[in-house]
Tab-separated table of C-alpha atoms in Angstrom:
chain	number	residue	atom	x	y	z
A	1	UNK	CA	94.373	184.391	160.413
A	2	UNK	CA	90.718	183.477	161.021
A	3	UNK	CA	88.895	180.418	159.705
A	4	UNK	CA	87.028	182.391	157.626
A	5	UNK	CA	89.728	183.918	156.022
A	6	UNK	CA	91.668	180.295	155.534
A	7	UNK	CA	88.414	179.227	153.680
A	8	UNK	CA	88.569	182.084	151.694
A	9	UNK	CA	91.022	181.473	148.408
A	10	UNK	CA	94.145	183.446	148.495
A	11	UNK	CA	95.323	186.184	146.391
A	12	UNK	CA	98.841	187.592	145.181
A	13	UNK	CA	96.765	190.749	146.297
A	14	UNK	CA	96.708	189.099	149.238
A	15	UNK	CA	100.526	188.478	149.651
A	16	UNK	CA	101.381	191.304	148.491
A	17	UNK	CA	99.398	193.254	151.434
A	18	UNK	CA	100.891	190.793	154.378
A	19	UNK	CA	104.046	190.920	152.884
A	20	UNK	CA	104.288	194.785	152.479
A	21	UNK	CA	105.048	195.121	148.977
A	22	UNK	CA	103.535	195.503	145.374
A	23	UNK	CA	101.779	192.845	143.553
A	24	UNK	CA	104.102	192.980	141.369
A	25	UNK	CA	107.084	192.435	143.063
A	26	UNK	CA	104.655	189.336	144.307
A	27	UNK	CA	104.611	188.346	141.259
A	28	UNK	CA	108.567	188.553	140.332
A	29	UNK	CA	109.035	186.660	143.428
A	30	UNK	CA	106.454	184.174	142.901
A	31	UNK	CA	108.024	183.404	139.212
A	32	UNK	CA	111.315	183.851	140.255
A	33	UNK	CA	111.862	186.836	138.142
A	34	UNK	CA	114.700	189.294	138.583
A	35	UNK	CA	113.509	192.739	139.759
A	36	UNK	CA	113.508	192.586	143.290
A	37	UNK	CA	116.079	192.493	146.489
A	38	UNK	CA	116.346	188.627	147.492
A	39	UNK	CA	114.796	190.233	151.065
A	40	UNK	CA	111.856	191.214	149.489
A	41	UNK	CA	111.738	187.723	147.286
A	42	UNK	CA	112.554	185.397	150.659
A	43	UNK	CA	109.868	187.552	152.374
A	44	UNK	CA	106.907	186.933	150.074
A	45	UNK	CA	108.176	183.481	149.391
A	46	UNK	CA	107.410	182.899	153.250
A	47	UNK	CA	104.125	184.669	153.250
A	48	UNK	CA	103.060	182.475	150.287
A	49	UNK	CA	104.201	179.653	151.770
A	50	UNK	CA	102.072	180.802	155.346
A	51	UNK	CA	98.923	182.113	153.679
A	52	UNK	CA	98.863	178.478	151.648
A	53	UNK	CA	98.633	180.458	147.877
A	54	UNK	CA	98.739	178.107	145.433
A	55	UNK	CA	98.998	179.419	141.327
A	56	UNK	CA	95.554	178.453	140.617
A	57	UNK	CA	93.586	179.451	143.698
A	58	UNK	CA	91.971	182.148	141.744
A	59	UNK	CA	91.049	179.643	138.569
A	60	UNK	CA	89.788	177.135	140.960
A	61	UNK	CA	87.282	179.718	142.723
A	62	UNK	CA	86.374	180.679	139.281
A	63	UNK	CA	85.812	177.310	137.850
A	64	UNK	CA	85.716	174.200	140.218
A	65	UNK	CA	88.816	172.603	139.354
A	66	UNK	CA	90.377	174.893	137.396
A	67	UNK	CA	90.734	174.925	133.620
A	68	UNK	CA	94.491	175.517	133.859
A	69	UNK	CA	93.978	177.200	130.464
A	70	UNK	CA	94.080	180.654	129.003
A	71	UNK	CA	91.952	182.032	125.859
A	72	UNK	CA	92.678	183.514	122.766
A	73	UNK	CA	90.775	184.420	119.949
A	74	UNK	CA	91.056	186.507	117.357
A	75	UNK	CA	89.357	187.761	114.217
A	76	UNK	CA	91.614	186.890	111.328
A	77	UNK	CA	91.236	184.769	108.027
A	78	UNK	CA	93.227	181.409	108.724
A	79	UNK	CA	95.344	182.315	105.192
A	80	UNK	CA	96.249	185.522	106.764
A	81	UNK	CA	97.108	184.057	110.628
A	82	UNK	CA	99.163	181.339	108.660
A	83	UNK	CA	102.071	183.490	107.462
A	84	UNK	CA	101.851	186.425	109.667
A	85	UNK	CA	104.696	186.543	111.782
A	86	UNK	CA	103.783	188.548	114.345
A	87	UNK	CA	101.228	186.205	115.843
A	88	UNK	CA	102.979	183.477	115.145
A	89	UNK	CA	105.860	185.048	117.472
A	90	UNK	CA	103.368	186.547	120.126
A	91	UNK	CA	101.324	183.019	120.621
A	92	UNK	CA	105.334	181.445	121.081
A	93	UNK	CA	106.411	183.884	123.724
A	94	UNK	CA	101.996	183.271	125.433
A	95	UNK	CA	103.231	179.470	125.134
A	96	UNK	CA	106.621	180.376	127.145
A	97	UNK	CA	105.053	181.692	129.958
A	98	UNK	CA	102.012	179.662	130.358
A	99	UNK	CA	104.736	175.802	130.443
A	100	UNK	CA	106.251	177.592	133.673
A	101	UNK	CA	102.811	177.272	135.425
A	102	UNK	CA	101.952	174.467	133.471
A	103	UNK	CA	99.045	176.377	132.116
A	104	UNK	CA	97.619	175.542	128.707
A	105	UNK	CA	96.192	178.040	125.898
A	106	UNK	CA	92.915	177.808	124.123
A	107	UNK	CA	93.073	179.721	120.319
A	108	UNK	CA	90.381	180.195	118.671
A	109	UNK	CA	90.271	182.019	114.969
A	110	UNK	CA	86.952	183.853	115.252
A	111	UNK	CA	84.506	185.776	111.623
A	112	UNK	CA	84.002	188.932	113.304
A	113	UNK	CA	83.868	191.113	116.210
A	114	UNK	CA	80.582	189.041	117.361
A	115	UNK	CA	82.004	185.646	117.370
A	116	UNK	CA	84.701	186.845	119.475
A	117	UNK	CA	82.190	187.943	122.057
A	118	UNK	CA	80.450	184.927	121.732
A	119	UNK	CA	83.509	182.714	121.991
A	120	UNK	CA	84.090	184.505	125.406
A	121	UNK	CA	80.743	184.145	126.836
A	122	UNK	CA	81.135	180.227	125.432
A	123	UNK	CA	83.920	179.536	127.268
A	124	UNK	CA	82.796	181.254	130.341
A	125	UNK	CA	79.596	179.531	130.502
A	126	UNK	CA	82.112	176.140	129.982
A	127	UNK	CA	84.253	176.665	132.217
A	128	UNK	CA	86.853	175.909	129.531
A	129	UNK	CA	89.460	178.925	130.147
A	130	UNK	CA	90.553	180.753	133.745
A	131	UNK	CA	90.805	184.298	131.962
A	132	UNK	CA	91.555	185.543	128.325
A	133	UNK	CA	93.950	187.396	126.487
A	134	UNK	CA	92.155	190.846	124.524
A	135	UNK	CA	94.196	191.622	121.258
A	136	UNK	CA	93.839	194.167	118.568
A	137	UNK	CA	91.813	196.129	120.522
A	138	UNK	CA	88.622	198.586	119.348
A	139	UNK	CA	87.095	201.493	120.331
A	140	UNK	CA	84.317	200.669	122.911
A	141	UNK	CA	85.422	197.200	122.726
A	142	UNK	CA	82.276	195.130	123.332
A	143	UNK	CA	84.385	192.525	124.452
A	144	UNK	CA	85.474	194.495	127.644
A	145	UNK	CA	82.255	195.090	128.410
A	146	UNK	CA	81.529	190.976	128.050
A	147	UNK	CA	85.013	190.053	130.733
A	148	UNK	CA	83.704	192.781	133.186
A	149	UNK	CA	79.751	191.479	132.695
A	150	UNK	CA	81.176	188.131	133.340
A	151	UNK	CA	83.736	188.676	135.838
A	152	UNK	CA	86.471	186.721	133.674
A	153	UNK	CA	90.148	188.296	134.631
A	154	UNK	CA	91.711	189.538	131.298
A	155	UNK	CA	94.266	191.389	130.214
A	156	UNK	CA	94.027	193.716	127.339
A	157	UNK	CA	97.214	193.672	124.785
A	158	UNK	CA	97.136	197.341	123.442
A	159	UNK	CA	97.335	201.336	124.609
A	160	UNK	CA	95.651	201.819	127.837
A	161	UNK	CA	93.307	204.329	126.634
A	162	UNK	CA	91.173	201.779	124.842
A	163	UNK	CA	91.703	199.317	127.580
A	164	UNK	CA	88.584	200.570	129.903
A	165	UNK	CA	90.743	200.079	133.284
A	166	UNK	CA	91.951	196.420	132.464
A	167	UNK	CA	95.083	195.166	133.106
A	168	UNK	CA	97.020	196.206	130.172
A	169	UNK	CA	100.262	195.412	128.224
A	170	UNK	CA	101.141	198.215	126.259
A	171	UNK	CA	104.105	199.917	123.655
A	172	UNK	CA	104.227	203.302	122.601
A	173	UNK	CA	103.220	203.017	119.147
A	174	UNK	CA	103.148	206.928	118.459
A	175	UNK	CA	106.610	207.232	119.402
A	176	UNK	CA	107.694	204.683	117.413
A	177	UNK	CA	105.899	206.167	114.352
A	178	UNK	CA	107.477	209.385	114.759
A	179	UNK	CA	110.925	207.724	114.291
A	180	UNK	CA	109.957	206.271	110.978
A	181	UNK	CA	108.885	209.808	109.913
A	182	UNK	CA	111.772	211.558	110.845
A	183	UNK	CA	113.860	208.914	109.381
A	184	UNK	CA	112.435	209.432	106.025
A	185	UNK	CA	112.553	213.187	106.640
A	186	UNK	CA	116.358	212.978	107.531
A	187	UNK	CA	116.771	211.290	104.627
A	188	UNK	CA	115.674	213.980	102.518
A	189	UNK	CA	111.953	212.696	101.572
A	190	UNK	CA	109.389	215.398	100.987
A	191	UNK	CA	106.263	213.253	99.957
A	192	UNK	CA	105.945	210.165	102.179
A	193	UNK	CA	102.486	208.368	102.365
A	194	UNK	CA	101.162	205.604	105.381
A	195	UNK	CA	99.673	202.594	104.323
A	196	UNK	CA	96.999	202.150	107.520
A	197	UNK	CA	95.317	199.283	109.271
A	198	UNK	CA	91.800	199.907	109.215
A	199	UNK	CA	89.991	202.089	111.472
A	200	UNK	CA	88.400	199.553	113.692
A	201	UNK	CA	91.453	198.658	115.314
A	202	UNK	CA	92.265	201.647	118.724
A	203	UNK	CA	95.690	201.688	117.541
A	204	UNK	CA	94.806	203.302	113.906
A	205	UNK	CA	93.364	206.164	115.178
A	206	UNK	CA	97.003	206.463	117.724
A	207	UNK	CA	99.683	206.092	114.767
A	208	UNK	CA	97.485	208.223	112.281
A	209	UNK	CA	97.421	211.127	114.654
A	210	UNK	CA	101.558	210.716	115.252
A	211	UNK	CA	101.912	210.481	111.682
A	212	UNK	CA	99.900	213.055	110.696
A	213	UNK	CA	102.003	215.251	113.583
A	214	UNK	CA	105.715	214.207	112.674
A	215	UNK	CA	104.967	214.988	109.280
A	216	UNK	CA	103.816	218.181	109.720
A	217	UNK	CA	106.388	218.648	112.129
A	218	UNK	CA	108.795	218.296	109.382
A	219	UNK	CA	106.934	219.938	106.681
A	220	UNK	CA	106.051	216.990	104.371
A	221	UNK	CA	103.289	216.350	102.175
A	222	UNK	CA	101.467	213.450	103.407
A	223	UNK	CA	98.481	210.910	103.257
A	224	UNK	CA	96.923	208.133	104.483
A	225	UNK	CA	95.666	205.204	102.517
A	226	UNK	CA	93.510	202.243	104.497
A	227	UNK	CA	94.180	198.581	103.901
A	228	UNK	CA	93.357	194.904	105.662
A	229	UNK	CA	96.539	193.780	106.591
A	230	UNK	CA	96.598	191.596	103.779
A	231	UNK	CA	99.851	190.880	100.996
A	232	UNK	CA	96.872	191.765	98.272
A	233	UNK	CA	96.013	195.181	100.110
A	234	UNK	CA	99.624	195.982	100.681
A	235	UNK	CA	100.281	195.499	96.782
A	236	UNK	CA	97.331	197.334	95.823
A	237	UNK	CA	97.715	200.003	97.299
A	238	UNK	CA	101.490	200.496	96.506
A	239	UNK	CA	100.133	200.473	92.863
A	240	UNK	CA	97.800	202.843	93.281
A	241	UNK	CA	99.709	205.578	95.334
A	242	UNK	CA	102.998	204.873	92.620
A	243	UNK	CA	100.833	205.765	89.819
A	244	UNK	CA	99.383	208.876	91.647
A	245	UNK	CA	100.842	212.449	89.196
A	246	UNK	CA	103.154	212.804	92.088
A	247	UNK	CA	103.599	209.304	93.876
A	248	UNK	CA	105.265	209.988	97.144
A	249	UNK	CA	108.714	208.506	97.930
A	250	UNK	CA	108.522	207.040	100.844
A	251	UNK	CA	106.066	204.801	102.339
A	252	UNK	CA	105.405	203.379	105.702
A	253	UNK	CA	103.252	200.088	106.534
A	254	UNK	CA	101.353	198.836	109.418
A	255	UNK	CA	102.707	195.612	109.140
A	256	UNK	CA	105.595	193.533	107.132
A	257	UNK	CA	103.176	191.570	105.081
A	258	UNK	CA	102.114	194.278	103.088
A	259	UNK	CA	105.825	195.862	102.835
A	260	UNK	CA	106.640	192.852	101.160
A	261	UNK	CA	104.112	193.333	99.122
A	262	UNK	CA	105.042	196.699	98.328
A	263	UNK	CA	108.545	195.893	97.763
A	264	UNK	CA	107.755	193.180	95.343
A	265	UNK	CA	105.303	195.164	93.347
A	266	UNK	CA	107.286	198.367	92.841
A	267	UNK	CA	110.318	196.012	91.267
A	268	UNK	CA	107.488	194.750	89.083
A	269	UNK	CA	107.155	198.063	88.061
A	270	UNK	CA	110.727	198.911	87.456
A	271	UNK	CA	111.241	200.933	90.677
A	272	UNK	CA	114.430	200.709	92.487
A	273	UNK	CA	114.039	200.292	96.262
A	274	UNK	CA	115.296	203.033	97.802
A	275	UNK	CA	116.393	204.752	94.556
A	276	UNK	CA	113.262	205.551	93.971
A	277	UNK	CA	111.196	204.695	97.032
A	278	UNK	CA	112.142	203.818	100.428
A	279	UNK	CA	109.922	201.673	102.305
A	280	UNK	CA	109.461	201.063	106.112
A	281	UNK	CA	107.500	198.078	108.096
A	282	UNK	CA	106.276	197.621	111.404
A	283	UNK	CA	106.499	194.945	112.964
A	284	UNK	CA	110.104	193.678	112.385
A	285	UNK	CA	110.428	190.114	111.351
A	286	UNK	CA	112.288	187.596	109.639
A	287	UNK	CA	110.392	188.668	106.387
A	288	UNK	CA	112.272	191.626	106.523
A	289	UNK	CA	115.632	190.279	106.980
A	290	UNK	CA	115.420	187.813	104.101
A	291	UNK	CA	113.940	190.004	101.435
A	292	UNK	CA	115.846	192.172	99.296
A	293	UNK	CA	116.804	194.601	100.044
A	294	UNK	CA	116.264	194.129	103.288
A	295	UNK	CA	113.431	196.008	105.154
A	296	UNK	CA	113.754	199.140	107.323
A	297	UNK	CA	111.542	198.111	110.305
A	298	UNK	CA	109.854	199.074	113.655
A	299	UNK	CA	111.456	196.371	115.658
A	300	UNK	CA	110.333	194.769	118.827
A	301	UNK	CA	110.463	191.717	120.560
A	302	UNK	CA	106.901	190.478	120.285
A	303	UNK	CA	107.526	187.321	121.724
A	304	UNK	CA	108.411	189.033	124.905
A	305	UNK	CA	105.401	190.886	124.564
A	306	UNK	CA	103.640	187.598	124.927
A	307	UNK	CA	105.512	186.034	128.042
A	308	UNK	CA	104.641	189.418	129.675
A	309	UNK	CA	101.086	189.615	128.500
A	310	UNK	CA	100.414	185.779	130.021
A	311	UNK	CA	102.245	186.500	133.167
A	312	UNK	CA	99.910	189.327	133.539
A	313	UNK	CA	97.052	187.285	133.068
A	314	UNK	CA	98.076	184.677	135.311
A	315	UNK	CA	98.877	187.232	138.092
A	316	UNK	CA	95.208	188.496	137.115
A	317	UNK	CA	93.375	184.923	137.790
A	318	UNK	CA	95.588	184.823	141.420
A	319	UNK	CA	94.006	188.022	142.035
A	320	UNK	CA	96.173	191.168	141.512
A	321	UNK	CA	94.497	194.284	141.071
A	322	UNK	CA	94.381	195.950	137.817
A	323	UNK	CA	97.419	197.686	136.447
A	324	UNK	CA	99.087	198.946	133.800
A	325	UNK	CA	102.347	197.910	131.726
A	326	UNK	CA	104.557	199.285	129.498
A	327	UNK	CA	106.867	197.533	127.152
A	328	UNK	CA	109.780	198.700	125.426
A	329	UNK	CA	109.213	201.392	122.705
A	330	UNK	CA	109.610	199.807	118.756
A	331	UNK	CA	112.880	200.767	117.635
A	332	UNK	CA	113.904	201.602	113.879
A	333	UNK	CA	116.015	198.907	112.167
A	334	UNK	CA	117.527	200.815	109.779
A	335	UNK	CA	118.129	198.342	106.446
A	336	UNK	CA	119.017	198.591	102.416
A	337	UNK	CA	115.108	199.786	102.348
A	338	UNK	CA	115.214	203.122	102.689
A	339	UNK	CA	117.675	205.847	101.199
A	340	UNK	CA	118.009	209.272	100.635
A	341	UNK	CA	115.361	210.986	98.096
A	342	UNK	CA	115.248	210.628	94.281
A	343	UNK	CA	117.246	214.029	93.534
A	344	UNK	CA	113.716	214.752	91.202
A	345	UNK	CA	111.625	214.846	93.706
C-alpha cells in the first residue's frame, strides 16, 4: 500500500475489497456477528488489522475527533413519545448496538417536519453527531435531500421506495397487513374498517393500498378512516365508525395506542370485544398483552429493528456503500381480540 493510500482513512468498503468479500460480511466479522465461515471472519479480521481500520475512521474524517455519537430526532408530542411503546423499544435495541462500539445517541423531539431538517443541518454544522438515524419516513423526504446535501451517512428506517437510494432497514408492512385482513375474513367478518396513520407518513400510502387489495380480494366492504396516532384519535374514531347505520365489525389500527383506545371505548359503549367487534393492532407490545382481552397484534421485534438499524449506520460512517435490508415480516399474534362475526351481521 502506498503512502498516499495509508494517509487516506480506511473503509469497511475498503476491507471488504482486499479481503474479497461483501461489506457486509465485513461487517459481521468486524462485530463478531454470526453469518459468516470463521475463514472468511479470520480473513477480514487480518486485513483490518493490516489496513489499520479503526471503528471511527470514517467519524473522525467527518468531524475531527469524532463525535462518537449518532442522531435521532423525531417529530412527536413528548405526551405521545412518553407512553408509546414502540419507540421506547426501538431507541433500547439503537442503545444496544451503539454500547458495543461505545458510541453514544443524540435524541432530539422535534415540532414539525422543518425542525427536523434544521436539527440535522444543526448538528452537522456542530459537529455534534457522525451520521443520523431517518424514521417515519415521507414522501420526497426533505430530510434526504438535507444528509445527501450535507454528505452526513444515514440510514433510513422504512420501505426502500421512499428511501431515495439510502441505506435502508426495512419490513414488509403490506404483507403483514394482508394477514390481518384475511384473519378477519377467515373469521367470518364482512365489514371491517382501518383506522390509518396519516398520509404524510410513506408507509400510509403502502398498508392502504394492501388493505384496500386483501379486502377486495376477499370481498369485504371496507374503509379507511385517518387518525394521529394518538389514544384520543384512536377513541374517536372507534366512536364514530360504531355509530355508523352499519358499523363494521372488525377494525384494524396502525398502532396499539389507539387499539387500546378502541377497546376501552367500545366496552364504554356496551360492546363485547370480539362478540361484537374484533380488533387488531400493529405494533405488538406489552399494551396488548396486559389489556383485556388481550390484543390480536402485528408482532415484531422492534428492538431488533433498532440494533440492526445502528449497526447499519455505524457500518455507514466506516464507509460501506449503500444497501438495502430487510427485516423479518410482522407476524399475527392471534389473542382473545378478535372472534368470529356477530351472526347479525
Amino acid at each position: 500500500m502506498t503512502s498516499a493510500a495509508r494517509a487516506r482513512r480506511v473503509t469497511i468498503a475498503d476491507v471488504a475489497r482486499e479481503a474479497q468479500t461483501s461489506t457486509a460480511s465485513v461487517s459481521y466479522a468486524l462485530n463478531g456477528r454470526p453469518g459468516i465461515s470463521e475463514a472468511t471472519r479470520e480473513r477480514v479480521l487480518e486485513v483490518a488489522a493490516r489496513l489499520g481500520w479503526s471503528p471511527a475512521s470514517a467519524a473522525r474524517a467527518l468531524a475531527g475527533a469524532g463525535a462518537d455519537t449518532i442522531g435521532l430526532v423525531l417529530t412527536k408530542d413528548p405526551r405521545d413519545l412518553s407512553v408509546e411503546p414502540f419507540y421506547m423499544q426501538f431507541i433500547a435495541g439503537v442503545e444496544s448496538a451503539l454500547t458495543v462500539r461505545s458510541r453514544g445517541l443524540l435524541l432530539e423531539v422535534a415540532a414539525d417536519a422543518d425542525a427536523e431538517v434544521e436539527a440535522i443541518r444543526r448538528w452537522r454544522g456542530s459537529r455534534r453527531v457522525d451520521g443520523v438515524l431517518l424514521t417515519d419516513l415521507r414522501p420526497h423526504d426533505q430530510r434526504i435531500a438535507v444528509v445527501r446535501e450535507a454528505g452526513v451517512p444515514a440510514v433510513a428506517v422504512g420501505d426502500p421506495s421512499a428511501a431515495a437510494g439510502l441505506t435502508t432497514v426495512w419490513t414488509d408492512d403490506a404483507a403483514a397487513m394482508r394477514q390481518a385482513v384475511q384473519h378477519l375474513a377467515a373469521l367470518g367478518h364482512r365489514r371491517i374498517t382501518r383506522v390509518a396513520a396519516p398520509r404524510r407518513y410513506a408507509y400510509t400510502a403502502i398498508r392502504d393500498e394492501a388493505f384496500d387489495q386483501a379486502a377486495r380480494a376477499c370481498g369485504l366492504d371496507h374503509d379507511i378512516v385517518r387518525s394521529d396516532l394518538s389514544e384520543d384519535a384512536g377513541a374517536v374514531a372507534t366512536r364514530a365508525v360504531l355509530s355508523s347505520p352499519r358499523p363494521p365489525t372488525g377494525l384494524i389500527f396502525d398502532n396499539d395506542i389507539m387499539a387500546v383506545a378502541a377497546l376501552t371505548t367500545a366496552h364504554q359503549r356496551g360492546l363485547s370485544v370480539p362478540g361484537d367487534v374484533s380488533i387488531i393492532a400493529w405494533d405488538d407490545s406489552l399494551l396488548c398483552r396486559l389489556v383485556t382481552p388481550g390484543l390480536t397484534a402485528l408482532s415484531h421485534d422492534v428492538v431488533a429493528l433498532g440494533a440492526e438499524a445502528a449497526r447499519r449506520l455505524l457500518d455507514v460512517i466506516d464507509g460501506a456503500e449503500p444497501a438495502v435490508y430487510q427485516e423479518a415480516t410482522p407476524m399475527l399474534q392471534i389473542r382473545a381480540s378478535t372472534g368470529p362475526a356477530p351472526t347479525e351481521a
